[in-house]
Amino acid sequence: MNRTRLYHNTRISRLWISSLLCILAFAGIAALVAANKEIGFDMAVITWIQGLEGPVLTEAAKGFTFVGSTSAVIVLCAVILLFLYVVLRHRRELLLFMSVLLGTELWNLLLKHSFKRVRPDIHRLIEISGYSFPSGHSMAAFSLYGILTYLLWRHIPSAAGRVLLLAVSGAMILCIGLSRIYLGVHYPSDVLGGFLASCAWMLFAIGIYELRNGRSAS
């Protein structure tokens, strides 16, 4: 029992330490944004990604951007909640799922209105309003697919299945983030900052969940 308790406490500590590291990394990027300093890799990445422009990639980027939009995320969340409740018999996990998603939305709004970064105006393929940092699409994607991976993990017994779950979730997160850069509505630092901010909140929330429920997901 003591060994189980020790493992559980160590796991929670690792979650919160990882969350803190994400916050510190986000703070580093945010400091450059707040100081209006040019972030070197922004232009290099934008130039490289937009240099790949073509009809097929443009349609794919618009598709991933739609999947990461608020309306699409709401529909996906409704389907996922139904699946978790009816098929997997999750109850307490539903509160974690909604807390992570709603918390991410509020976190993003707070950060956007704190930094008020103007969107890039280099080569836009779509028009969109609002502030740029951090990317709301990137934050929502990371939280949605990240927490879904966490909740599905223990239901997949095989290593191959878990690797596939990680690969699909990671690909969706990355593609949605890259689509925002490709379409010219976000700087790479907006996307990276969004991933870090979202990861920090998600890991913190999972730590609280595991602490309160006295179990680890494995």
PDB file of N, CA, C and O in Angstrom, residues 112-190:
ATOM      1  N   LYS A 112      -4.881  36.489 -24.431  1.00  0.00           N
ATOM      2  CA  LYS A 112      -4.998  37.320 -25.633  1.00  0.00           C
ATOM      3  C   LYS A 112      -5.212  38.790 -25.272  1.00  0.00           C
ATOM      4  O   LYS A 112      -4.591  39.692 -25.851  1.00  0.00           O
ATOM      5  N   HIS A 113      -6.079  39.045 -24.308  1.00  0.00           N
ATOM      6  CA  HIS A 113      -6.379  40.427 -23.937  1.00  0.00           C
ATOM      7  C   HIS A 113      -5.308  41.034 -23.033  1.00  0.00           C
ATOM      8  O   HIS A 113      -5.291  42.249 -22.816  1.00  0.00           O
ATOM      9  N   SER A 114      -4.425  40.197 -22.531  1.00  0.00           N
ATOM     10  CA  SER A 114      -3.296  40.711 -21.754  1.00  0.00           C
ATOM     11  C   SER A 114      -2.166  41.177 -22.670  1.00  0.00           C
ATOM     12  O   SER A 114      -1.560  42.226 -22.442  1.00  0.00           O
ATOM     13  N   PHE A 115      -1.905  40.408 -23.739  1.00  0.00           N
ATOM     14  CA  PHE A 115      -0.784  40.729 -24.626  1.00  0.00           C
ATOM     15  C   PHE A 115      -1.202  41.577 -25.824  1.00  0.00           C
ATOM     16  O   PHE A 115      -0.408  42.370 -26.327  1.00  0.00           O
ATOM     17  N   LYS A 116      -2.426  41.396 -26.311  1.00  0.00           N
ATOM     18  CA  LYS A 116      -2.961  42.193 -27.422  1.00  0.00           C
ATOM     19  C   LYS A 116      -2.007  42.245 -28.617  1.00  0.00           C
ATOM     20  O   LYS A 116      -1.784  43.302 -29.210  1.00  0.00           O
ATOM     21  N   ARG A 117      -1.453  41.118 -28.963  1.00  0.00           N
ATOM     22  CA  ARG A 117      -0.536  41.059 -30.108  1.00  0.00           C
ATOM     23  C   ARG A 117      -1.328  41.095 -31.413  1.00  0.00           C
ATOM     24  O   ARG A 117      -2.281  40.352 -31.605  1.00  0.00           O
ATOM     25  N   VAL A 118      -0.901  41.946 -32.316  1.00  0.00           N
ATOM     26  CA  VAL A 118      -1.562  42.064 -33.618  1.00  0.00           C
ATOM     27  C   VAL A 118      -1.161  40.870 -34.490  1.00  0.00           C
ATOM     28  O   VAL A 118      -0.018  40.431 -34.475  1.00  0.00           O
ATOM     29  N   ARG A 119      -2.111  40.371 -35.237  1.00  0.00           N
ATOM     30  CA  ARG A 119      -1.833  39.226 -36.103  1.00  0.00           C
ATOM     31  C   ARG A 119      -0.851  39.605 -37.210  1.00  0.00           C
ATOM     32  O   ARG A 119      -0.782  40.769 -37.620  1.00  0.00           O
ATOM     33  N   PRO A 120      -0.098  38.623 -37.721  1.00  0.00           N
ATOM     34  CA  PRO A 120       0.824  38.913 -38.832  1.00  0.00           C
ATOM     35  C   PRO A 120       0.048  39.355 -40.065  1.00  0.00           C
ATOM     36  O   PRO A 120      -1.084  38.920 -40.286  1.00  0.00           O
ATOM     37  N   ASP A 121       0.650  40.199 -40.858  1.00  0.00           N
ATOM     38  CA  ASP A 121       0.011  40.683 -42.079  1.00  0.00           C
ATOM     39  C   ASP A 121       1.010  40.562 -43.227  1.00  0.00           C
ATOM     40  O   ASP A 121       1.374  41.541 -43.871  1.00  0.00           O
ATOM     41  N   ILE A 122       1.449  39.339 -43.441  1.00  0.00           N
ATOM     42  CA  ILE A 122       2.488  39.084 -44.443  1.00  0.00           C
ATOM     43  C   ILE A 122       1.874  38.508 -45.708  1.00  0.00           C
ATOM     44  O   ILE A 122       2.006  39.054 -46.795  1.00  0.00           O
ATOM     45  N   HIS A 123       1.204  37.391 -45.576  1.00  0.00           N
ATOM     46  CA  HIS A 123       0.590  36.736 -46.735  1.00  0.00           C
ATOM     47  C   HIS A 123      -0.591  35.909 -46.226  1.00  0.00           C
ATOM     48  O   HIS A 123      -0.505  34.703 -46.064  1.00  0.00           O
ATOM     49  N   ARG A 124      -1.704  36.589 -45.994  1.00  0.00           N
ATOM     50  CA  ARG A 124      -2.876  35.921 -45.443  1.00  0.00           C
ATOM     51  C   ARG A 124      -3.692  35.248 -46.543  1.00  0.00           C
ATOM     52  O   ARG A 124      -3.965  35.858 -47.574  1.00  0.00           O
ATOM     53  N   LEU A 125      -4.091  34.009 -46.264  1.00  0.00           N
ATOM     54  CA  LEU A 125      -4.941  33.282 -47.197  1.00  0.00           C
ATOM     55  C   LEU A 125      -6.394  33.284 -46.730  1.00  0.00           C
ATOM     56  O   LEU A 125      -7.285  32.922 -47.490  1.00  0.00           O
ATOM     57  N   ILE A 126      -6.615  33.676 -45.468  1.00  0.00           N
ATOM     58  CA  ILE A 126      -7.967  33.863 -44.953  1.00  0.00           C
ATOM     59  C   ILE A 126      -7.957  35.126 -44.097  1.00  0.00           C
ATOM     60  O   ILE A 126      -6.894  35.564 -43.639  1.00  0.00           O
ATOM     61  N   GLU A 127      -9.115  35.689 -43.877  1.00  0.00           N
ATOM     62  CA  GLU A 127      -9.213  36.874 -43.036  1.00  0.00           C
ATOM     63  C   GLU A 127      -9.852  36.498 -41.700  1.00  0.00           C
ATOM     64  O   GLU A 127     -10.809  35.719 -41.667  1.00  0.00           O
ATOM     65  N   ILE A 128      -9.299  37.034 -40.632  1.00  0.00           N
ATOM     66  CA  ILE A 128      -9.801  36.728 -39.303  1.00  0.00           C
ATOM     67  C   ILE A 128      -9.483  37.899 -38.385  1.00  0.00           C
ATOM     68  O   ILE A 128      -8.472  38.593 -38.572  1.00  0.00           O
ATOM     69  N   SER A 129     -10.335  38.147 -37.418  1.00  0.00           N
ATOM     70  CA  SER A 129     -10.122  39.254 -36.487  1.00  0.00           C
ATOM     71  C   SER A 129      -9.620  38.719 -35.159  1.00  0.00           C
ATOM     72  O   SER A 129      -9.497  37.514 -34.946  1.00  0.00           O
ATOM     73  N   GLY A 130      -9.375  39.627 -34.227  1.00  0.00           N
ATOM     74  CA  GLY A 130      -8.936  39.226 -32.897  1.00  0.00           C
ATOM     75  C   GLY A 130      -7.430  39.283 -32.734  1.00  0.00           C
ATOM     76  O   GLY A 130      -6.683  39.488 -33.696  1.00  0.00           O
ATOM     77  N   TYR A 131      -6.980  39.091 -31.504  1.00  0.00           N
ATOM     78  CA  TYR A 131      -5.559  39.129 -31.208  1.00  0.00           C
ATOM     79  C   TYR A 131      -4.884  37.809 -31.556  1.00  0.00           C
ATOM     80  O   TYR A 131      -5.548  36.784 -31.757  1.00  0.00           O
ATOM     81  N   SER A 132      -3.562  37.853 -31.585  1.00  0.00           N
ATOM     82  CA  SER A 132      -2.795  36.744 -32.139  1.00  0.00           C
ATOM     83  C   SER A 132      -2.190  35.791 -31.109  1.00  0.00           C
ATOM     84  O   SER A 132      -2.103  34.591 -31.358  1.00  0.00           O
ATOM     85  N   PHE A 133      -1.751  36.335 -29.977  1.00  0.00           N
ATOM     86  CA  PHE A 133      -0.980  35.519 -29.014  1.00  0.00           C
ATOM     87  C   PHE A 133      -1.749  35.262 -27.739  1.00  0.00           C
ATOM     88  O   PHE A 133      -2.236  36.212 -27.112  1.00  0.00           O
ATOM     89  N   PRO A 134      -1.828  33.996 -27.334  1.00  0.00           N
ATOM     90  CA  PRO A 134      -1.426  32.764 -28.042  1.00  0.00           C
ATOM     91  C   PRO A 134      -2.554  32.273 -28.947  1.00  0.00           C
ATOM     92  O   PRO A 134      -3.696  32.734 -28.829  1.00  0.00           O
ATOM     93  N   SER A 135      -2.242  31.360 -29.827  1.00  0.00           N
ATOM     94  CA  SER A 135      -3.222  30.854 -30.778  1.00  0.00           C
ATOM     95  C   SER A 135      -4.330  30.074 -30.075  1.00  0.00           C
ATOM     96  O   SER A 135      -4.081  29.082 -29.391  1.00  0.00           O
ATOM     97  N   GLY A 136      -5.582  30.513 -30.275  1.00  0.00           N
ATOM     98  CA  GLY A 136      -6.720  29.832 -29.674  1.00  0.00           C
ATOM     99  C   GLY A 136      -6.945  28.457 -30.275  1.00  0.00           C
ATOM    100  O   GLY A 136      -7.293  27.501 -29.567  1.00  0.00           O
ATOM    101  N   HIS A 137      -6.752  28.334 -31.594  1.00  0.00           N
ATOM    102  CA  HIS A 137      -6.893  27.041 -32.253  1.00  0.00           C
ATOM    103  C   HIS A 137      -5.888  26.039 -31.680  1.00  0.00           C
ATOM    104  O   HIS A 137      -6.231  24.881 -31.424  1.00  0.00           O
ATOM    105  N   SER A 138      -4.654  26.497 -31.496  1.00  0.00           N
ATOM    106  CA  SER A 138      -3.601  25.608 -30.990  1.00  0.00           C
ATOM    107  C   SER A 138      -3.889  25.171 -29.556  1.00  0.00           C
ATOM    108  O   SER A 138      -3.695  24.003 -29.203  1.00  0.00           O
ATOM    109  N   MET A 139      -4.362  26.096 -28.735  1.00  0.00           N
ATOM    110  CA  MET A 139      -4.676  25.766 -27.354  1.00  0.00           C
ATOM    111  C   MET A 139      -5.835  24.775 -27.280  1.00  0.00           C
ATOM    112  O   MET A 139      -5.790  23.789 -26.532  1.00  0.00           O
ATOM    113  N   ALA A 140      -6.879  25.034 -28.058  1.00  0.00           N
ATOM    114  CA  ALA A 140      -8.048  24.149 -28.043  1.00  0.00           C
ATOM    115  C   ALA A 140      -7.683  22.757 -28.540  1.00  0.00           C
ATOM    116  O   ALA A 140      -8.112  21.744 -27.970  1.00  0.00           O
ATOM    117  N   ALA A 141      -6.879  22.702 -29.607  1.00  0.00           N
ATOM    118  CA  ALA A 141      -6.482  21.405 -30.171  1.00  0.00           C
ATOM    119  C   ALA A 141      -5.658  20.611 -29.168  1.00  0.00           C
ATOM    120  O   ALA A 141      -5.880  19.408 -28.974  1.00  0.00           O
ATOM    121  N   PHE A 142      -4.703  21.275 -28.522  1.00  0.00           N
ATOM    122  CA  PHE A 142      -3.847  20.565 -27.565  1.00  0.00           C
ATOM    123  C   PHE A 142      -4.673  20.029 -26.406  1.00  0.00           C
ATOM    124  O   PHE A 142      -4.507  18.875 -25.992  1.00  0.00           O
ATOM    125  N   SER A 143      -5.574  20.845 -25.885  1.00  0.00           N
ATOM    126  CA  SER A 143      -6.396  20.414 -24.754  1.00  0.00           C
ATOM    127  C   SER A 143      -7.355  19.297 -25.145  1.00  0.00           C
ATOM    128  O   SER A 143      -7.508  18.306 -24.425  1.00  0.00           O
ATOM    129  N   LEU A 144      -8.015  19.449 -26.287  1.00  0.00           N
ATOM    130  CA  LEU A 144      -9.001  18.464 -26.712  1.00  0.00           C
ATOM    131  C   LEU A 144      -8.366  17.098 -26.944  1.00  0.00           C
ATOM    132  O   LEU A 144      -8.797  16.090 -26.369  1.00  0.00           O
ATOM    133  N   TYR A 145      -7.337  17.060 -27.792  1.00  0.00           N
ATOM    134  CA  TYR A 145      -6.730  15.770 -28.131  1.00  0.00           C
ATOM    135  C   TYR A 145      -5.824  15.261 -27.015  1.00  0.00           C
ATOM    136  O   TYR A 145      -5.646  14.043 -26.867  1.00  0.00           O
ATOM    137  N   GLY A 146      -5.287  16.181 -26.234  1.00  0.00           N
ATOM    138  CA  GLY A 146      -4.463  15.767 -25.103  1.00  0.00           C
ATOM    139  C   GLY A 146      -5.280  15.084 -24.022  1.00  0.00           C
ATOM    140  O   GLY A 146      -4.931  13.991 -23.552  1.00  0.00           O
ATOM    141  N   ILE A 147      -6.383  15.704 -23.607  1.00  0.00           N
ATOM    142  CA  ILE A 147      -7.193  15.119 -22.535  1.00  0.00           C
ATOM    143  C   ILE A 147      -7.929  13.883 -23.041  1.00  0.00           C
ATOM    144  O   ILE A 147      -8.171  12.930 -22.276  1.00  0.00           O
ATOM    145  N   LEU A 148      -8.293  13.842 -24.323  1.00  0.00           N
ATOM    146  CA  LEU A 148      -8.919  12.655 -24.884  1.00  0.00           C
ATOM    147  C   LEU A 148      -7.945  11.475 -24.851  1.00  0.00           C
ATOM    148  O   LEU A 148      -8.339  10.350 -24.521  1.00  0.00           O
ATOM    149  N   THR A 149      -6.686  11.737 -25.167  1.00  0.00           N
ATOM    150  CA  THR A 149      -5.666  10.690 -25.099  1.00  0.00           C
ATOM    151  C   THR A 149      -5.524  10.168 -23.679  1.00  0.00           C
ATOM    152  O   THR A 149      -5.438   8.956 -23.444  1.00  0.00           O
ATOM    153  N   TYR A 150      -5.506  11.072 -22.720  1.00  0.00           N
ATOM    154  CA  TYR A 150      -5.404  10.679 -21.305  1.00  0.00           C
ATOM    155  C   TYR A 150      -6.570   9.783 -20.899  1.00  0.00           C
ATOM    156  O   TYR A 150      -6.381   8.762 -20.219  1.00  0.00           O
ATOM    157  N   LEU A 151      -7.780  10.137 -21.296  1.00  0.00           N
ATOM    158  CA  LEU A 151      -8.964   9.391 -20.886  1.00  0.00           C
ATOM    159  C   LEU A 151      -9.100   8.048 -21.603  1.00  0.00           C
ATOM    160  O   LEU A 151      -9.650   7.093 -21.047  1.00  0.00           O
ATOM    161  N   LEU A 152      -8.612   7.965 -22.837  1.00  0.00           N
ATOM    162  CA  LEU A 152      -8.715   6.719 -23.589  1.00  0.00           C
ATOM    163  C   LEU A 152      -7.577   5.745 -23.291  1.00  0.00           C
ATOM    164  O   LEU A 152      -7.698   4.544 -23.547  1.00  0.00           O
ATOM    165  N   TRP A 153      -6.475   6.265 -22.754  1.00  0.00           N
ATOM    166  CA  TRP A 153      -5.242   5.484 -22.585  1.00  0.00           C
ATOM    167  C   TRP A 153      -5.477   4.151 -21.881  1.00  0.00           C
ATOM    168  O   TRP A 153      -5.032   3.097 -22.362  1.00  0.00           O
ATOM    169  N   ARG A 154      -6.168   4.154 -20.763  1.00  0.00           N
ATOM    170  CA  ARG A 154      -6.326   2.934 -19.974  1.00  0.00           C
ATOM    171  C   ARG A 154      -7.288   1.936 -20.606  1.00  0.00           C
ATOM    172  O   ARG A 154      -7.377   0.783 -20.173  1.00  0.00           O
ATOM    173  N   HIS A 155      -8.014   2.376 -21.641  1.00  0.00           N
ATOM    174  CA  HIS A 155      -8.939   1.478 -22.320  1.00  0.00           C
ATOM    175  C   HIS A 155      -8.274   0.758 -23.497  1.00  0.00           C
ATOM    176  O   HIS A 155      -8.906  -0.083 -24.135  1.00  0.00           O
ATOM    177  N   ILE A 156      -7.028   1.104 -23.779  1.00  0.00           N
ATOM    178  CA  ILE A 156      -6.300   0.480 -24.888  1.00  0.00           C
ATOM    179  C   ILE A 156      -5.225  -0.428 -24.305  1.00  0.00           C
ATOM    180  O   ILE A 156      -4.225   0.054 -23.753  1.00  0.00           O
ATOM    181  N   PRO A 157      -5.387  -1.743 -24.397  1.00  0.00           N
ATOM    182  CA  PRO A 157      -4.464  -2.672 -23.742  1.00  0.00           C
ATOM    183  C   PRO A 157      -3.124  -2.871 -24.445  1.00  0.00           C
ATOM    184  O   PRO A 157      -2.121  -3.154 -23.802  1.00  0.00           O
ATOM    185  N   SER A 158      -3.099  -2.705 -25.762  1.00  0.00           N
ATOM    186  CA  SER A 158      -1.874  -3.005 -26.509  1.00  0.00           C
ATOM    187  C   SER A 158      -0.978  -1.782 -26.666  1.00  0.00           C
ATOM    188  O   SER A 158      -1.457  -0.639 -26.758  1.00  0.00           O
ATOM    189  N   ALA A 159       0.329  -2.048 -26.721  1.00  0.00           N
ATOM    190  CA  ALA A 159       1.298  -0.969 -26.927  1.00  0.00           C
ATOM    191  C   ALA A 159       1.104  -0.330 -28.296  1.00  0.00           C
ATOM    192  O   ALA A 159       1.205   0.892 -28.450  1.00  0.00           O
ATOM    193  N   ALA A 160       0.803  -1.152 -29.306  1.00  0.00           N
ATOM    194  CA  ALA A 160       0.603  -0.631 -30.661  1.00  0.00           C
ATOM    195  C   ALA A 160      -0.589   0.312 -30.704  1.00  0.00           C
ATOM    196  O   ALA A 160      -0.556   1.359 -31.360  1.00  0.00           O
ATOM    197  N   GLY A 161      -1.656  -0.044 -29.982  1.00  0.00           N
ATOM    198  CA  GLY A 161      -2.837   0.803 -29.940  1.00  0.00           C
ATOM    199  C   GLY A 161      -2.560   2.132 -29.278  1.00  0.00           C
ATOM    200  O   GLY A 161      -3.044   3.175 -29.721  1.00  0.00           O
ATOM    201  N   ARG A 162      -1.770   2.110 -28.220  1.00  0.00           N
ATOM    202  CA  ARG A 162      -1.433   3.350 -27.519  1.00  0.00           C
ATOM    203  C   ARG A 162      -0.525   4.239 -28.365  1.00  0.00           C
ATOM    204  O   ARG A 162      -0.677   5.462 -28.370  1.00  0.00           O
ATOM    205  N   VAL A 163       0.389   3.605 -29.087  1.00  0.00           N
ATOM    206  CA  VAL A 163       1.257   4.374 -29.988  1.00  0.00           C
ATOM    207  C   VAL A 163       0.421   5.031 -31.076  1.00  0.00           C
ATOM    208  O   VAL A 163       0.641   6.195 -31.437  1.00  0.00           O
ATOM    209  N   LEU A 164      -0.559   4.290 -31.606  1.00  0.00           N
ATOM    210  CA  LEU A 164      -1.441   4.839 -32.637  1.00  0.00           C
ATOM    211  C   LEU A 164      -2.248   6.009 -32.087  1.00  0.00           C
ATOM    212  O   LEU A 164      -2.418   7.030 -32.760  1.00  0.00           O
ATOM    213  N   LEU A 165      -2.751   5.861 -30.866  1.00  0.00           N
ATOM    214  CA  LEU A 165      -3.498   6.945 -30.223  1.00  0.00           C
ATOM    215  C   LEU A 165      -2.647   8.199 -30.100  1.00  0.00           C
ATOM    216  O   LEU A 165      -3.093   9.312 -30.427  1.00  0.00           O
ATOM    217  N   LEU A 166      -1.417   8.042 -29.632  1.00  0.00           N
ATOM    218  CA  LEU A 166      -0.501   9.177 -29.501  1.00  0.00           C
ATOM    219  C   LEU A 166      -0.195   9.797 -30.859  1.00  0.00           C
ATOM    220  O   LEU A 166      -0.146  11.026 -30.995  1.00  0.00           O
ATOM    221  N   ALA A 167       0.015   8.938 -31.874  1.00  0.00           N
ATOM    222  CA  ALA A 167       0.361   9.436 -33.210  1.00  0.00           C
ATOM    223  C   ALA A 167      -0.778  10.244 -33.819  1.00  0.00           C
ATOM    224  O   ALA A 167      -0.550  11.329 -34.376  1.00  0.00           O
ATOM    225  N   VAL A 168      -2.001   9.723 -33.705  1.00  0.00           N
ATOM    226  CA  VAL A 168      -3.160  10.423 -34.282  1.00  0.00           C
ATOM    227  C   VAL A 168      -3.402  11.748 -33.548  1.00  0.00           C
ATOM    228  O   VAL A 168      -3.610  12.789 -34.178  1.00  0.00           O
ATOM    229  N   SER A 169      -3.363  11.712 -32.221  1.00  0.00           N
ATOM    230  CA  SER A 169      -3.583  12.936 -31.441  1.00  0.00           C
ATOM    231  C   SER A 169      -2.500  13.968 -31.724  1.00  0.00           C
ATOM    232  O   SER A 169      -2.780  15.150 -31.924  1.00  0.00           O
ATOM    233  N   GLY A 170      -1.249  13.509 -31.739  1.00  0.00           N
ATOM    234  CA  GLY A 170      -0.135  14.415 -32.013  1.00  0.00           C
ATOM    235  C   GLY A 170      -0.228  15.024 -33.403  1.00  0.00           C
ATOM    236  O   GLY A 170       0.044  16.217 -33.591  1.00  0.00           O
ATOM    237  N   ALA A 171      -0.632  14.209 -34.378  1.00  0.00           N
ATOM    238  CA  ALA A 171      -0.749  14.703 -35.753  1.00  0.00           C
ATOM    239  C   ALA A 171      -1.845  15.761 -35.867  1.00  0.00           C
ATOM    240  O   ALA A 171      -1.666  16.780 -36.550  1.00  0.00           O
ATOM    241  N   MET A 172      -2.966  15.532 -35.198  1.00  0.00           N
ATOM    242  CA  MET A 172      -4.059  16.508 -35.238  1.00  0.00           C
ATOM    243  C   MET A 172      -3.640  17.830 -34.603  1.00  0.00           C
ATOM    244  O   MET A 172      -3.899  18.903 -35.152  1.00  0.00           O
ATOM    245  N   ILE A 173      -2.985  17.744 -33.463  1.00  0.00           N
ATOM    246  CA  ILE A 173      -2.523  18.960 -32.778  1.00  0.00           C
ATOM    247  C   ILE A 173      -1.542  19.726 -33.651  1.00  0.00           C
ATOM    248  O   ILE A 173      -1.665  20.950 -33.837  1.00  0.00           O
ATOM    249  N   LEU A 174      -0.566  19.002 -34.209  1.00  0.00           N
ATOM    250  CA  LEU A 174       0.465  19.644 -35.029  1.00  0.00           C
ATOM    251  C   LEU A 174      -0.129  20.247 -36.299  1.00  0.00           C
ATOM    252  O   LEU A 174       0.193  21.386 -36.664  1.00  0.00           O
ATOM    253  N   CYS A 175      -0.998  19.495 -36.971  1.00  0.00           N
ATOM    254  CA  CYS A 175      -1.561  19.977 -38.236  1.00  0.00           C
ATOM    255  C   CYS A 175      -2.449  21.204 -38.041  1.00  0.00           C
ATOM    256  O   CYS A 175      -2.431  22.126 -38.860  1.00  0.00           O
ATOM    257  N   ILE A 176      -3.214  21.217 -36.963  1.00  0.00           N
ATOM    258  CA  ILE A 176      -4.060  22.391 -36.689  1.00  0.00           C
ATOM    259  C   ILE A 176      -3.185  23.609 -36.401  1.00  0.00           C
ATOM    260  O   ILE A 176      -3.444  24.713 -36.894  1.00  0.00           O
ATOM    261  N   GLY A 177      -2.122  23.411 -35.631  1.00  0.00           N
ATOM    262  CA  GLY A 177      -1.203  24.506 -35.347  1.00  0.00           C
ATOM    263  C   GLY A 177      -0.509  25.018 -36.597  1.00  0.00           C
ATOM    264  O   GLY A 177      -0.445  26.238 -36.841  1.00  0.00           O
ATOM    265  N   LEU A 178       0.002  24.098 -37.406  1.00  0.00           N
ATOM    266  CA  LEU A 178       0.703  24.489 -38.635  1.00  0.00           C
ATOM    267  C   LEU A 178      -0.232  25.166 -39.633  1.00  0.00           C
ATOM    268  O   LEU A 178       0.196  26.054 -40.377  1.00  0.00           O
ATOM    269  N   SER A 179      -1.492  24.752 -39.636  1.00  0.00           N
ATOM    270  CA  SER A 179      -2.445  25.362 -40.573  1.00  0.00           C
ATOM    271  C   SER A 179      -2.609  26.850 -40.307  1.00  0.00           C
ATOM    272  O   SER A 179      -2.804  27.644 -41.233  1.00  0.00           O
ATOM    273  N   ARG A 180      -2.498  27.252 -39.052  1.00  0.00           N
ATOM    274  CA  ARG A 180      -2.653  28.662 -38.702  1.00  0.00           C
ATOM    275  C   ARG A 180      -1.477  29.499 -39.217  1.00  0.00           C
ATOM    276  O   ARG A 180      -1.633  30.654 -39.602  1.00  0.00           O
ATOM    277  N   ILE A 181      -0.288  28.887 -39.205  1.00  0.00           N
ATOM    278  CA  ILE A 181       0.894  29.566 -39.744  1.00  0.00           C
ATOM    279  C   ILE A 181       0.806  29.625 -41.265  1.00  0.00           C
ATOM    280  O   ILE A 181       1.052  30.662 -41.884  1.00  0.00           O
ATOM    281  N   TYR A 182       0.444  28.506 -41.872  1.00  0.00           N
ATOM    282  CA  TYR A 182       0.342  28.411 -43.330  1.00  0.00           C
ATOM    283  C   TYR A 182      -0.649  29.432 -43.880  1.00  0.00           C
ATOM    284  O   TYR A 182      -0.392  30.070 -44.912  1.00  0.00           O
ATOM    285  N   LEU A 183      -1.769  29.595 -43.185  1.00  0.00           N
ATOM    286  CA  LEU A 183      -2.810  30.517 -43.664  1.00  0.00           C
ATOM    287  C   LEU A 183      -2.497  31.976 -43.352  1.00  0.00           C
ATOM    288  O   LEU A 183      -3.244  32.869 -43.743  1.00  0.00           O
ATOM    289  N   GLY A 184      -1.402  32.213 -42.623  1.00  0.00           N
ATOM    290  CA  GLY A 184      -0.932  33.577 -42.393  1.00  0.00           C
ATOM    291  C   GLY A 184      -1.638  34.333 -41.295  1.00  0.00           C
ATOM    292  O   GLY A 184      -1.567  35.564 -41.241  1.00  0.00           O
ATOM    293  N   VAL A 185      -2.312  33.601 -40.369  1.00  0.00           N
ATOM    294  CA  VAL A 185      -3.056  34.292 -39.322  1.00  0.00           C
ATOM    295  C   VAL A 185      -2.393  34.194 -37.945  1.00  0.00           C
ATOM    296  O   VAL A 185      -2.905  34.760 -36.971  1.00  0.00           O
ATOM    297  N   HIS A 186      -1.269  33.475 -37.881  1.00  0.00           N
ATOM    298  CA  HIS A 186      -0.544  33.372 -36.616  1.00  0.00           C
ATOM    299  C   HIS A 186       0.959  33.280 -36.856  1.00  0.00           C
ATOM    300  O   HIS A 186       1.408  32.722 -37.861  1.00  0.00           O
ATOM    301  N   TYR A 187       1.709  33.826 -35.911  1.00  0.00           N
ATOM    302  CA  TYR A 187       3.147  33.609 -35.879  1.00  0.00           C
ATOM    303  C   TYR A 187       3.417  32.217 -35.290  1.00  0.00           C
ATOM    304  O   TYR A 187       2.609  31.718 -34.489  1.00  0.00           O
ATOM    305  N   PRO A 188       4.533  31.593 -35.641  1.00  0.00           N
ATOM    306  CA  PRO A 188       4.899  30.320 -35.004  1.00  0.00           C
ATOM    307  C   PRO A 188       4.964  30.419 -33.484  1.00  0.00           C
ATOM    308  O   PRO A 188       4.611  29.475 -32.783  1.00  0.00           O
ATOM    309  N   SER A 189       5.417  31.560 -32.976  1.00  0.00           N
ATOM    310  CA  SER A 189       5.475  31.733 -31.517  1.00  0.00           C
ATOM    311  C   SER A 189       4.082  31.767 -30.898  1.00  0.00           C
ATOM    312  O   SER A 189       3.904  31.402 -29.732  1.00  0.00           O
ATOM    313  N   ASP A 190       3.068  32.182 -31.665  1.00  0.00           N
ATOM    314  CA  ASP A 190       1.678  32.121 -31.188  1.00  0.00           C
ATOM    315  C   ASP A 190       1.258  30.673 -30.983  1.00  0.00           C
ATOM    316  O   ASP A 190       0.616  30.325 -29.994  1.00  0.00           O
TER     317      ASP A 190
END
